[in-house]
Backbone as a chain_set.jsonl record, in Angstrom:
{"seq": "MECYTHLNSSSSHDVPHKETPADGDAKQTCLVCIRVSGAELEMNPEHCEYLAEDVLIQIVPRRNEPVLHLVCGDVGPLEAGIPTEVPLWLAADLRRRHHCEIVPPFWFNLDELKRLVAIEGETESLSHLPPFIFEISNILVRVAKEDLVDGDQIKVLLQDLWDKREAKLRTSSLKLLSQHTHAHVRLDDVQPLEVAMIRPNLSACKEIARLVRNVHNVQPI", "coords": {"N": [[60.259, 56.597, 45.244], [62.67, 55.403, 43.524], [66.591, 54.404, 43.412], [68.661, 53.873, 40.808], [71.283, 51.654, 39.935], [73.776, 49.67, 39.29], [73.126, 46.379, 38.462], [74.733, 44.182, 37.158], [77.227, 43.43, 38.329], [79.359, 42.206, 37.12], [81.051, 42.514, 36.098], [83.558, 43.779, 34.119], [84.639, 46.336, 33.389], [84.42, 49.288, 34.094], [81.826, 50.243, 36.227], [78.362, 52.217, 35.313], [76.872, 53.971, 37.603], [73.934, 55.702, 39.692], [74.276, 58.117, 42.964], [73.586, 59.128, 45.568], [72.349, 61.513, 47.097], [74.932, 62.686, 49.744], [74.564, 62.771, 52.792], [75.433, 64.301, 55.263], [76.983, 65.841, 53.574], [74.206, 67.43, 52.826], [73.085, 70.32, 53.303], [71.234, 72.148, 55.65], [69.867, 73.459, 55.701], [67.109, 75.16, 53.98], [65.246, 73.443, 53.489], [62.417, 70.479, 52.595], [59.151, 69.43, 53.153], [58.437, 65.663, 51.239], [56.215, 63.995, 50.252], [56.918, 59.82, 50.032], [55.642, 56.875, 48.395], [54.684, 56.882, 50.466], [56.392, 57.349, 52.856], [56.859, 60.816, 54.918], [60.05, 62.468, 54.167], [62.155, 64.803, 54.084], [63.182, 67.732, 52.549], [66.151, 69.199, 50.1], [68.167, 70.799, 48.025], [70.438, 70.166, 47.358], [68.482, 67.123, 46.853], [66.906, 67.705, 45.501], [67.834, 67.9, 42.919], [68.938, 65.589, 42.461], [66.93, 63.691, 41.872], [65.865, 65.103, 40.274], [67.743, 64.085, 38.205], [67.201, 61.721, 36.97], [64.786, 62.322, 35.098], [64.618, 61.48, 31.492], [67.177, 61.972, 28.418], [69.132, 63.205, 26.02], [72.151, 61.107, 24.871], [75.197, 60.746, 22.897], [76.827, 58.251, 22.267], [80.249, 57.977, 22.13], [81.222, 55.815, 22.052], [81.207, 51.889, 21.498], [78.648, 50.468, 23.807], [77.621, 48.212, 25.93], [74.879, 46.078, 26.752], [72.994, 48.233, 29.792], [71.735, 46.634, 32.676], [69.826, 47.826, 34.323], [68.043, 49.158, 37.652], [66.162, 50.661, 37.207], [66.008, 49.069, 34.333], [66.893, 47.808, 31.45], [69.386, 49.539, 29.611], [70.079, 50.254, 26.862], [71.821, 48.187, 24.162], [74.917, 50.722, 23.258], [75.078, 52.245, 20.677], [78.196, 53.974, 18.877], [77.854, 56.954, 17.781], [75.166, 56.354, 17.181], [71.937, 58.357, 17.916], [70.649, 58.436, 21.171], [67.695, 57.6, 24.309], [68.694, 57.965, 28.023], [69.021, 58.393, 30.778], [69.549, 60.985, 33.081], [71.503, 60.521, 34.934], [72.774, 59.149, 34.188], [73.983, 59.694, 31.491], [75.629, 61.758, 32.049], [77.074, 61.246, 33.569], [78.373, 59.338, 31.551], [79.228, 61.564, 30.031], [80.923, 62.533, 31.478], [83.101, 61.016, 31.128], [83.986, 61.152, 28.976], [82.424, 59.496, 26.854], [80.548, 60.07, 25.5], [78.106, 62.554, 23.846], [76.911, 64.918, 25.381], [73.326, 65.511, 24.111], [71.399, 69.178, 24.692], [68.193, 69.964, 26.527], [65.087, 70.62, 24.15], [64.722, 73.215, 24.846], [66.398, 74.803, 25.921], [68.163, 76.999, 24.863], [69.178, 79.996, 24.054], [66.341, 80.9, 22.24], [64.808, 79.407, 23.091], [64.702, 79.737, 26.249], [64.648, 82.982, 25.695], [61.869, 83.355, 24.656], [60.311, 82.155, 28.097], [61.492, 83.951, 28.878], [60.008, 86.18, 29.243], [57.728, 85.747, 28.99], [57.491, 85.083, 31.427], [57.901, 87.645, 32.794], [55.65, 89.085, 31.892], [53.419, 87.516, 33.583], [51.476, 87.408, 35.783], [51.064, 85.155, 37.744], [53.276, 82.669, 38.086], [54.802, 81.25, 35.564], [54.31, 78.266, 33.643], [57.082, 75.077, 33.679], [59.08, 74.083, 31.981], [59.744, 70.459, 33.297], [61.926, 70.241, 36.314], [64.161, 72.045, 35.693], [65.779, 73.876, 36.463], [67.172, 72.387, 37.755], [68.27, 70.688, 36.344], [69.806, 72.169, 34.384], [71.475, 73.643, 35.852], [72.993, 70.81, 35.824], [73.673, 70.5, 33.783], [75.419, 72.379, 32.977], [77.713, 72.421, 34.795], [78.842, 69.714, 34.03], [78.5, 69.708, 31.584], [79.202, 71.637, 29.21], [81.352, 71.877, 27.491], [79.606, 70.293, 25.043], [77.659, 72.573, 25.07], [75.959, 74.635, 23.385], [76.351, 78.821, 23.867], [76.538, 78.908, 26.027], [77.069, 80.571, 28.111], [75.263, 82.812, 27.686], [73.514, 81.389, 28.189], [73.393, 81.171, 30.411], [72.878, 83.246, 31.127], [70.163, 84.695, 30.697], [69.116, 82.624, 32.274], [69.573, 83.128, 34.812], [67.614, 85.156, 35.02], [65.367, 84.067, 34.491], [65.276, 83.223, 36.877], [65.479, 84.561, 39.312], [62.339, 86.494, 38.698], [61.388, 84.988, 38.909], [61.863, 84.115, 41.164], [60.717, 86.842, 42.903], [58.548, 86.394, 42.434], [57.487, 84.679, 44.238], [58.342, 86.099, 46.348], [57.185, 87.823, 47.038], [53.756, 86.073, 47.681], [54.918, 84.892, 49.317], [54.794, 87.101, 50.965], [52.248, 88.097, 50.66], [51.62, 86.338, 52.454], [51.323, 86.05, 55.235], [50.681, 88.39, 55.474], [47.977, 87.809, 56.221], [45.428, 87.24, 58.924], [43.639, 85.283, 59.454], [43.08, 83.202, 58.454], [45.934, 81.682, 56.66], [46.469, 81.245, 53.944], [47.179, 80.132, 50.844], [48.076, 80.319, 46.902], [50.331, 78.759, 45.113], [50.919, 78.225, 41.738], [52.565, 75.964, 39.136], [55.095, 75.989, 40.585], [58.369, 75.042, 40.353], [60.037, 72.361, 42.044], [62.503, 72.834, 43.299], [62.743, 75.195, 43.696], [60.15, 75.223, 45.709], [61.665, 74.364, 47.847], [63.564, 76.353, 48.968], [61.967, 78.437, 49.345], [61.377, 77.161, 51.99], [61.99, 77.971, 54.426], [60.978, 80.351, 54.805], [58.171, 79.599, 54.389], [57.152, 77.912, 56.454], [57.787, 80.078, 58.691], [56.8, 81.791, 58.382], [53.765, 79.465, 58.727], [54.436, 79.558, 61.614], [53.571, 82.121, 62.011], [51.106, 82.485, 62.16], [49.678, 80.037, 63.703], [50.726, 81.408, 66.588], [48.835, 83.784, 66.071], [46.045, 82.119, 65.572], [46.325, 81.711, 68.565], [46.621, 83.779, 70.468], [43.899, 85.094, 68.557], [41.937, 82.909, 70.448], [42.772, 83.318, 73.593], [41.455, 83.566, 76.242], [39.864, 87.139, 77.669], [41.348, 88.166, 80.786]], "CA": [[61.463, 57.438, 44.871], [63.608, 54.382, 42.848], [67.934, 54.538, 43.339], [69.014, 53.516, 39.483], [72.405, 51.315, 40.461], [73.867, 48.219, 38.244], [73.056, 44.815, 38.881], [76.063, 43.652, 36.559], [78.909, 43.074, 38.917], [80.512, 40.631, 37.285], [81.454, 43.555, 34.681], [85.154, 44.314, 34.026], [84.888, 47.463, 33.177], [83.849, 50.589, 35.48], [79.988, 50.205, 35.971], [77.741, 53.579, 35.811], [76.385, 54.127, 39.583], [73.038, 56.858, 41.053], [75.211, 58.272, 43.701], [72.551, 59.544, 46.198], [73.116, 62.741, 48.463], [75.247, 62.749, 51.027], [73.823, 63.556, 54.378], [76.425, 64.348, 55.863], [77.166, 67.076, 53.177], [73.51, 68.421, 52.764], [73.087, 71.453, 53.732], [70.338, 71.965, 56.613], [69.624, 75.234, 54.982], [66.395, 74.958, 52.367], [64.545, 71.846, 53.842], [60.957, 71.09, 51.889], [58.244, 68.033, 53.212], [57.971, 65.374, 50.679], [55.584, 62.376, 50.15], [57.294, 58.98, 49.126], [55.58, 55.244, 49.29], [53.533, 57.036, 52.411], [56.29, 58.147, 54.336], [57.407, 62.123, 54.672], [61.423, 63.156, 54.046], [63.026, 66.104, 54.269], [64.728, 66.798, 50.945], [66.571, 70.299, 49.944], [68.282, 71.359, 46.557], [71.083, 68.945, 46.412], [67.803, 65.954, 46.966], [65.561, 68.269, 45.066], [68.877, 67.802, 42.022], [68.997, 63.679, 43.06], [64.882, 63.51, 41.722], [66.071, 65.124, 38.095], [68.329, 62.829, 37.14], [66.264, 60.635, 36.494], [64.935, 63.019, 34.097], [65.585, 60.901, 29.837], [67.708, 62.885, 28.032], [70.112, 62.359, 25.227], [73.077, 61.607, 23.694], [75.558, 61.156, 21.336], [77.744, 57.494, 22.66], [81.072, 58.464, 20.96], [82.154, 53.846, 21.729], [79.765, 51.435, 22.168], [78.421, 50.018, 24.532], [76.851, 46.973, 26.242], [73.621, 46.501, 27.535], [73.36, 47.933, 30.664], [71.322, 46.253, 33.485], [69.484, 48.868, 36.361], [66.891, 49.299, 38.555], [64.252, 50.97, 36.512], [65.212, 49.056, 33.163], [67.488, 48.321, 30.308], [69.377, 51.038, 28.674], [71.492, 49.98, 25.297], [73.178, 49.037, 24.112], [74.629, 51.755, 22.909], [76.332, 52.72, 19.331], [78.687, 54.682, 18.952], [76.914, 58.032, 17.047], [73.737, 56.757, 17.45], [71.696, 58.82, 19.244], [69.315, 57.47, 22.252], [68.016, 58.649, 25.841], [69.233, 57.684, 29.248], [68.653, 58.762, 32.312], [70.85, 62.116, 33.257], [72.776, 60.92, 35.938], [73.895, 58.453, 33.238], [74.594, 60.857, 30.86], [76.377, 62.629, 32.89], [78.874, 59.183, 34.652], [79.331, 58.962, 29.845], [79.836, 62.321, 29.679], [82.76, 62.531, 32.699], [84.422, 59.742, 31.218], [84.028, 61.037, 27.577], [82.026, 58.589, 26.456], [78.961, 60.906, 24.226], [78.33, 64.38, 23.719], [75.413, 65.059, 25.364], [72.268, 66.557, 23.56], [70.62, 69.515, 25.411], [67.023, 69.668, 26.522], [64.655, 71.623, 23.245], [63.834, 74.89, 25.498], [67.872, 74.738, 26.731], [68.628, 77.548, 23.295], [68.999, 81.13, 23.852], [64.995, 81.703, 21.827], [63.412, 79.703, 23.738], [64.642, 80.064, 27.08], [64.064, 84.31, 25.984], [60.474, 84.015, 25.473], [60.281, 81.102, 28.636], [61.726, 85.145, 30.296], [59.811, 87.658, 28.418], [56.625, 85.279, 29.212], [57.415, 84.898, 33.208], [57.497, 88.884, 32.548], [54.619, 89.247, 31.445], [52.377, 87.076, 33.78], [51.444, 87.842, 37.628], [51.67, 84.414, 38.004], [53.712, 81.521, 38.023], [54.575, 80.104, 34.594], [54.587, 76.572, 33.327], [58.284, 75.539, 33.013], [59.347, 72.616, 31.749], [59.923, 69.88, 35.201], [63.423, 70.219, 37.201], [64.136, 73.027, 34.603], [66.666, 74.73, 37.139], [68.137, 71.771, 38.03], [68.851, 70.064, 34.931], [70.768, 73.375, 33.313], [73.606, 73.491, 36.814], [74.282, 70.22, 35.875], [74.769, 70.578, 32.374], [76.464, 73.995, 32.663], [78.516, 71.767, 35.418], [79.003, 68.385, 33.566], [78.677, 69.247, 29.343], [79.845, 72.583, 28.859], [81.776, 71.838, 25.907], [78.77, 70.162, 24.279], [76.783, 73.614, 25.107], [76.216, 76.188, 22.418], [76.013, 79.985, 23.926], [76.808, 78.755, 27.598], [77.143, 81.566, 29.344], [73.994, 84.091, 26.991], [72.201, 81.134, 28.292], [73.223, 81.55, 31.898], [71.854, 84.891, 33.033], [69.197, 84.347, 30.78], [68.101, 81.531, 33.552], [69.267, 83.871, 36.148], [66.47, 86.46, 34.639], [64.158, 83.634, 35.256], [64.494, 82.723, 37.914], [65.142, 86.653, 39.487], [61.608, 86.78, 37.767], [59.927, 83.684, 39.902], [62.099, 84.511, 43.368], [59.996, 87.653, 43.171], [56.587, 86.462, 41.655], [56.822, 83.737, 45.221], [58.607, 86.266, 47.503], [55.574, 88.386, 46.765], [53.573, 85.414, 47.661], [54.765, 84.937, 51.372], [54.247, 88.493, 52.047], [50.724, 87.858, 50.702], [50.869, 85.205, 52.977], [52.087, 86.582, 56.108], [49.228, 89.907, 55.762], [46.374, 86.901, 56.871], [45.18, 87.106, 59.758], [42.644, 84.685, 60.186], [43.21, 81.85, 57.458], [47.004, 81.236, 55.857], [46.585, 79.835, 52.641], [48.143, 80.991, 49.299], [48.599, 78.448, 45.823], [50.548, 78.291, 44.589], [50.997, 76.318, 40.571], [53.598, 76.0, 38.856], [56.277, 75.935, 40.801], [59.325, 74.104, 40.215], [60.446, 71.882, 43.587], [63.433, 73.713, 43.807], [62.043, 76.505, 44.146], [59.7, 74.784, 46.671], [63.081, 74.037, 48.786], [64.401, 77.282, 48.213], [61.172, 78.652, 49.736], [61.166, 76.377, 52.518], [62.572, 78.422, 55.688], [60.033, 81.598, 54.641], [57.449, 78.932, 54.75], [57.74, 77.934, 58.057], [57.739, 81.142, 59.056], [54.194, 81.706, 58.032], [53.257, 78.628, 59.607], [54.351, 79.378, 63.07], [53.204, 83.172, 62.339], [49.355, 82.18, 61.749], [49.76, 79.302, 64.924], [51.017, 82.498, 66.93], [48.098, 84.795, 65.665], [45.113, 81.793, 65.998], [46.744, 81.335, 69.819], [46.319, 84.628, 70.619], [42.738, 85.107, 68.823], [41.935, 82.676, 71.18], [42.933, 83.947, 74.621], [39.977, 84.568, 76.579], [40.865, 88.411, 78.947], [40.558, 87.814, 81.801]], "C": [[62.532, 56.242, 44.18], [65.59, 55.456, 42.452], [67.486, 53.439, 41.799], [70.62, 53.092, 40.661], [72.517, 50.338, 39.208], [73.647, 47.765, 38.749], [74.076, 43.845, 38.194], [77.29, 43.838, 37.399], [79.739, 42.237, 38.764], [80.956, 41.768, 35.485], [83.026, 43.607, 34.75], [86.041, 45.235, 33.722], [83.922, 48.803, 34.044], [82.618, 50.531, 35.417], [79.73, 51.306, 36.558], [76.9, 53.016, 36.916], [75.322, 55.277, 39.261], [74.048, 57.079, 41.79], [73.434, 59.307, 44.459], [73.412, 60.579, 47.648], [73.565, 61.987, 49.507], [74.419, 63.439, 52.119], [74.426, 63.68, 55.425], [76.965, 65.632, 55.621], [76.047, 67.833, 52.398], [73.346, 68.874, 53.493], [71.962, 71.158, 54.347], [69.621, 72.948, 56.541], [67.998, 74.374, 53.919], [65.587, 73.806, 52.323], [62.887, 72.239, 53.132], [60.777, 69.474, 52.829], [57.842, 67.548, 51.851], [56.811, 63.881, 50.595], [55.997, 61.151, 49.07], [56.993, 57.769, 48.589], [54.748, 55.652, 50.809], [54.531, 57.838, 53.389], [57.028, 59.611, 53.994], [58.767, 62.304, 54.755], [61.219, 64.2, 53.991], [64.556, 66.392, 52.747], [65.113, 69.212, 50.196], [67.209, 69.959, 48.689], [69.347, 70.617, 46.376], [69.719, 67.472, 46.43], [66.964, 66.75, 45.537], [66.719, 67.77, 42.546], [68.794, 66.648, 42.07], [67.177, 63.303, 41.909], [64.933, 63.66, 39.846], [66.613, 64.267, 37.858], [67.971, 62.149, 37.047], [65.255, 60.562, 35.388], [65.936, 62.014, 32.807], [66.323, 61.793, 29.231], [68.93, 62.518, 27.161], [70.986, 62.348, 24.868], [73.014, 60.771, 22.746], [76.737, 60.14, 21.263], [78.838, 58.116, 21.368], [82.272, 56.204, 20.796], [80.166, 53.473, 22.02], [79.978, 50.644, 23.659], [77.318, 49.014, 24.59], [75.449, 47.351, 27.097], [73.881, 46.955, 28.952], [72.229, 47.763, 31.626], [71.049, 47.42, 34.396], [68.592, 49.186, 36.577], [66.239, 49.586, 37.792], [64.277, 50.155, 34.963], [66.338, 48.54, 32.985], [67.769, 49.001, 29.393], [70.954, 49.93, 28.234], [71.035, 48.932, 25.039], [73.031, 50.231, 23.687], [75.917, 51.947, 21.897], [76.923, 53.812, 19.59], [78.135, 55.682, 17.413], [75.825, 57.717, 16.515], [72.777, 57.177, 18.628], [70.621, 58.342, 20.155], [69.371, 58.566, 23.606], [68.411, 57.26, 27.174], [68.879, 58.883, 29.788], [69.966, 60.07, 32.198], [71.731, 61.689, 34.283], [73.397, 59.831, 34.873], [74.798, 59.201, 32.21], [75.921, 61.056, 31.016], [77.289, 61.99, 33.204], [79.468, 59.22, 33.043], [79.539, 59.729, 30.597], [81.515, 62.544, 30.39], [84.143, 61.751, 32.098], [84.747, 59.132, 29.246], [83.716, 60.33, 26.56], [80.437, 59.257, 25.4], [79.38, 62.065, 24.369], [76.842, 63.776, 24.249], [74.878, 66.415, 24.57], [71.416, 67.617, 24.151], [69.272, 69.513, 25.334], [66.027, 70.964, 24.793], [64.502, 73.008, 23.897], [65.532, 75.403, 25.595], [68.944, 75.284, 25.319], [68.062, 79.212, 24.065], [67.316, 81.547, 23.183], [64.317, 81.265, 22.382], [63.433, 79.221, 25.232], [64.531, 82.095, 27.348], [62.568, 84.508, 25.74], [59.942, 82.379, 26.737], [60.276, 83.027, 29.872], [59.941, 85.693, 30.059], [57.899, 86.955, 29.126], [56.297, 85.828, 30.78], [57.478, 87.072, 33.871], [56.451, 89.684, 32.271], [53.541, 88.51, 32.784], [52.074, 87.701, 35.358], [51.886, 86.908, 38.07], [52.98, 83.908, 37.727], [53.948, 81.069, 36.771], [54.762, 79.136, 34.915], [56.006, 76.807, 32.747], [58.048, 74.08, 32.587], [59.953, 71.832, 33.433], [61.799, 69.788, 35.119], [64.399, 70.977, 35.632], [65.528, 73.471, 35.193], [67.816, 73.327, 37.428], [68.959, 70.679, 37.202], [70.316, 71.08, 34.481], [71.381, 73.228, 35.182], [73.88, 72.087, 36.732], [74.256, 69.474, 34.878], [76.183, 71.247, 32.131], [77.724, 72.822, 33.374], [79.352, 70.344, 34.022], [79.342, 68.369, 31.937], [79.208, 70.567, 29.108], [80.293, 73.002, 27.895], [80.783, 71.753, 24.748], [77.359, 71.836, 24.828], [76.997, 74.807, 24.227], [76.022, 78.042, 22.847], [75.574, 80.127, 25.305], [76.421, 80.441, 27.969], [76.38, 83.013, 28.769], [72.925, 82.874, 28.979], [72.071, 81.22, 29.731], [72.831, 82.224, 32.375], [71.172, 84.874, 32.211], [68.169, 83.401, 32.29], [68.209, 81.975, 35.336], [68.386, 85.06, 36.233], [65.47, 85.157, 35.672], [63.3, 83.274, 36.155], [64.924, 83.25, 39.317], [64.575, 86.925, 39.361], [60.164, 85.621, 38.951], [60.452, 84.124, 40.784], [60.958, 85.658, 43.066], [58.721, 87.537, 43.547], [56.029, 85.173, 43.776], [57.488, 84.635, 46.427], [57.214, 87.277, 47.534], [54.434, 87.526, 47.684], [53.252, 84.651, 49.278], [54.09, 85.966, 51.582], [53.163, 88.816, 51.925], [50.139, 86.834, 52.453], [50.246, 85.534, 54.871], [51.224, 87.769, 56.312], [48.162, 89.133, 56.566], [46.483, 87.013, 57.814], [44.142, 85.956, 60.615], [42.848, 83.316, 59.518], [44.76, 81.761, 56.63], [47.134, 80.573, 54.695], [46.994, 80.965, 51.555], [47.872, 79.78, 48.116], [49.101, 79.216, 45.071], [51.223, 77.581, 43.155], [52.093, 77.03, 39.628], [55.104, 76.166, 39.327], [57.287, 74.729, 40.67], [59.359, 73.668, 41.933], [61.559, 72.339, 43.934], [63.569, 75.34, 44.862], [61.053, 77.048, 45.305], [60.725, 74.22, 47.849], [62.983, 75.423, 48.851], [63.699, 78.052, 49.613], [60.259, 78.609, 51.565], [60.196, 76.802, 54.097], [61.148, 79.532, 56.116], [58.167, 80.35, 55.18], [56.828, 78.419, 55.978], [57.536, 79.0, 58.935], [56.322, 81.509, 58.711], [53.466, 80.951, 58.873], [52.671, 79.009, 60.646], [54.077, 80.582, 63.337], [51.762, 83.044, 62.526], [49.424, 81.184, 62.67], [49.829, 80.131, 66.313], [49.288, 82.285, 67.025], [46.41, 83.892, 65.721], [45.544, 81.852, 68.067], [46.575, 82.742, 70.646], [44.951, 84.651, 70.714], [42.034, 84.596, 69.825], [41.857, 82.713, 72.908], [41.736, 84.88, 74.559], [40.509, 85.91, 77.894], [39.495, 88.176, 79.865], [39.264, 88.71, 83.076]], "O": [[63.617, 56.506, 44.7], [65.843, 56.453, 41.776], [66.558, 52.644, 41.653], [71.01, 53.717, 41.647], [71.658, 50.201, 38.337], [73.706, 48.16, 39.913], [74.228, 42.729, 38.69], [78.279, 44.437, 36.977], [80.53, 41.653, 39.505], [81.041, 41.55, 34.276], [83.507, 43.367, 35.858], [87.27, 45.3, 33.686], [82.747, 48.807, 34.411], [82.178, 50.829, 34.307], [80.2, 51.711, 37.621], [76.403, 51.897, 37.044], [75.799, 56.025, 38.406], [75.001, 56.347, 41.525], [72.547, 59.9, 43.844], [74.298, 60.496, 48.498], [73.028, 61.038, 50.077], [73.788, 64.495, 52.112], [74.031, 63.22, 56.497], [77.34, 66.437, 56.473], [76.354, 68.66, 51.539], [73.337, 68.323, 54.593], [71.393, 70.128, 53.986], [68.753, 73.248, 57.361], [68.0, 73.278, 53.358], [65.266, 73.242, 51.277], [62.292, 73.313, 53.044], [61.659, 68.666, 53.119], [57.168, 68.28, 51.127], [57.107, 62.805, 51.115], [55.732, 61.149, 47.868], [58.01, 57.235, 48.146], [54.388, 54.996, 51.786], [54.187, 58.604, 54.29], [57.714, 59.691, 52.975], [58.925, 62.34, 55.975], [60.087, 64.66, 53.843], [65.621, 65.961, 52.306], [64.294, 70.113, 50.01], [66.894, 68.882, 48.182], [69.47, 70.23, 45.214], [70.231, 66.541, 45.81], [66.49, 66.041, 44.649], [66.22, 67.51, 41.452], [68.127, 66.509, 41.045], [66.876, 62.206, 41.438], [64.524, 63.057, 38.853], [66.037, 63.412, 37.185], [68.89, 61.333, 36.98], [64.849, 59.549, 34.819], [67.143, 61.775, 32.83], [65.976, 62.872, 29.712], [69.684, 61.615, 27.522], [71.306, 63.403, 24.321], [72.133, 60.237, 22.072], [77.689, 60.477, 20.558], [78.564, 58.524, 20.239], [83.165, 55.684, 20.128], [79.068, 53.94, 22.321], [80.97, 50.354, 24.327], [76.402, 48.861, 23.782], [75.082, 48.33, 27.748], [74.787, 46.373, 29.548], [71.497, 48.752, 31.589], [71.912, 47.915, 35.121], [67.972, 49.667, 35.629], [65.449, 48.706, 37.452], [63.277, 50.224, 34.248], [67.1, 48.549, 33.952], [67.019, 49.266, 28.454], [71.946, 49.366, 28.697], [69.963, 48.55, 25.509], [71.993, 50.884, 23.579], [77.131, 51.87, 22.09], [76.452, 54.642, 20.368], [78.057, 55.217, 16.275], [75.32, 58.366, 15.599], [72.705, 56.717, 19.768], [69.648, 57.805, 19.625], [70.097, 59.495, 23.963], [68.362, 56.033, 27.096], [68.555, 59.99, 29.359], [70.966, 60.072, 31.48], [72.697, 62.398, 34.565], [74.625, 59.76, 34.826], [76.027, 59.254, 32.171], [76.94, 60.708, 30.419], [78.447, 62.366, 33.02], [80.689, 59.164, 32.898], [79.942, 59.425, 31.719], [82.667, 62.651, 29.968], [85.355, 61.76, 32.316], [85.148, 58.159, 28.608], [84.357, 60.323, 25.508], [79.573, 58.623, 24.794], [80.427, 62.567, 24.779], [76.074, 62.875, 23.91], [75.337, 67.541, 24.378], [70.299, 67.113, 24.276], [68.814, 69.132, 24.257], [66.539, 72.061, 24.568], [64.076, 73.907, 23.172], [65.738, 76.567, 25.253], [69.9, 74.692, 24.817], [66.933, 79.487, 24.473], [66.928, 82.622, 23.641], [63.244, 81.818, 22.625], [62.536, 78.483, 25.64], [64.405, 82.633, 28.447], [61.938, 85.417, 26.28], [59.226, 81.534, 26.2], [59.643, 83.323, 30.885], [58.967, 85.471, 30.778], [57.069, 87.718, 29.62], [55.415, 86.56, 31.227], [57.182, 87.551, 34.966], [56.441, 90.904, 32.437], [52.605, 89.295, 32.934], [52.798, 88.595, 35.797], [52.898, 87.012, 38.764], [53.8, 84.633, 37.164], [53.135, 80.164, 36.583], [55.215, 78.77, 36.0], [56.404, 77.695, 31.993], [57.155, 73.26, 32.797], [60.418, 72.441, 34.397], [62.586, 69.426, 34.244], [65.091, 70.374, 34.812], [66.468, 73.438, 34.399], [69.039, 73.379, 37.297], [69.993, 70.061, 37.453], [71.485, 70.726, 34.327], [71.743, 72.062, 35.337], [74.864, 71.731, 37.38], [74.587, 68.292, 34.782], [77.262, 71.012, 31.588], [78.585, 72.379, 32.613], [80.384, 70.483, 33.366], [80.009, 67.594, 31.253], [80.191, 70.289, 28.421], [80.013, 74.058, 27.329], [80.768, 72.521, 23.786], [76.146, 71.633, 24.759], [77.869, 75.675, 24.276], [75.447, 78.634, 21.934], [74.75, 80.903, 25.789], [75.378, 81.095, 27.965], [76.711, 84.117, 29.2], [72.301, 83.188, 29.992], [70.985, 81.322, 30.3], [72.426, 82.301, 33.535], [70.523, 85.634, 32.929], [67.112, 83.556, 32.902], [67.637, 81.649, 36.376], [68.339, 85.826, 37.195], [65.064, 85.177, 36.833], [62.109, 83.089, 36.406], [64.784, 82.569, 40.333], [64.738, 88.132, 39.54], [59.007, 85.58, 39.372], [59.689, 84.711, 41.551], [59.911, 85.019, 42.967], [58.006, 88.081, 44.388], [54.926, 84.989, 44.292], [57.329, 84.15, 47.547], [56.321, 87.079, 48.357], [54.033, 88.241, 48.602], [52.323, 84.208, 49.953], [53.026, 85.999, 52.201], [52.684, 89.656, 52.687], [49.119, 86.705, 53.13], [49.18, 85.301, 55.441], [51.078, 88.119, 57.483], [47.525, 89.689, 57.461], [47.658, 86.964, 58.177], [43.934, 85.803, 61.818], [42.74, 82.319, 60.232], [44.422, 81.804, 55.447], [47.774, 79.544, 54.476], [47.063, 82.194, 51.544], [47.546, 78.619, 48.361], [48.599, 80.152, 44.449], [51.932, 76.581, 43.265], [52.364, 78.219, 39.459], [56.068, 76.416, 38.603], [56.942, 73.568, 40.889], [58.895, 74.347, 42.849], [61.723, 72.272, 45.152], [64.022, 75.985, 45.806], [60.903, 78.176, 45.775], [60.213, 73.582, 48.769], [61.785, 75.68, 48.73], [64.332, 78.291, 50.642], [59.371, 79.255, 52.121], [59.119, 76.541, 54.632], [60.517, 79.588, 57.171], [57.386, 80.509, 56.118], [55.705, 78.85, 56.24], [57.053, 78.727, 60.034], [55.117, 81.365, 58.919], [52.653, 81.432, 59.663], [51.481, 79.04, 60.961], [54.119, 80.859, 64.535], [51.345, 83.859, 63.348], [48.209, 81.381, 62.678], [49.111, 79.712, 67.221], [48.614, 81.407, 67.563], [45.449, 84.645, 65.882], [44.546, 82.13, 68.731], [46.32, 82.478, 71.821], [44.349, 84.468, 71.772], [41.344, 85.433, 70.407], [40.914, 82.151, 73.466], [41.244, 85.813, 73.925], [41.312, 85.684, 78.8], [38.269, 88.08, 79.931], [38.68, 88.045, 83.932]]}, "num_chains": 1, "name": "protein.A"}
């Protein structure tokens, strides 16, 4: 996992940097374990959003900016009115300072989201979605509401999409609970945020499976 920060400290203007989730502020529920470079980390919804901020997104700068020297590589120079791709965290930082407009991803429109919702409703398993769709949507609604067309309707569609997928994940969890010998279920195309949100259920299933094995291994006296 890379933490992107600006390396040029000699600049006189405010330099953008990517903030890490504060450990003290992170919610202690909905944890999920991931492996990064061999180390196991606990991840919650805030960390999912942190990872999503590294996704490239298009912006239209409102002013010229010099080259930004970041850990991930140089970005820029930015020219006013010329679309360019930058990490989402940088786009959000520039948007907060009114230095750019954010161009929403191709899927962030009514027609495409209606199509995704329809597919989700027609399939029994989870459908394939763009990576970090829920995290990116949340960031865009929070920092670039003025740049969004049909924002309120889009939020309704995203909630509908989330609800349909949550119902499927809940069904999968129940199937896992019903297994007495092998606690196993396959989850394809699950989003990182969804994994974080169902973590408590998965932990409960794991503990129940352990208890069931112990009961089966008990020898009668």
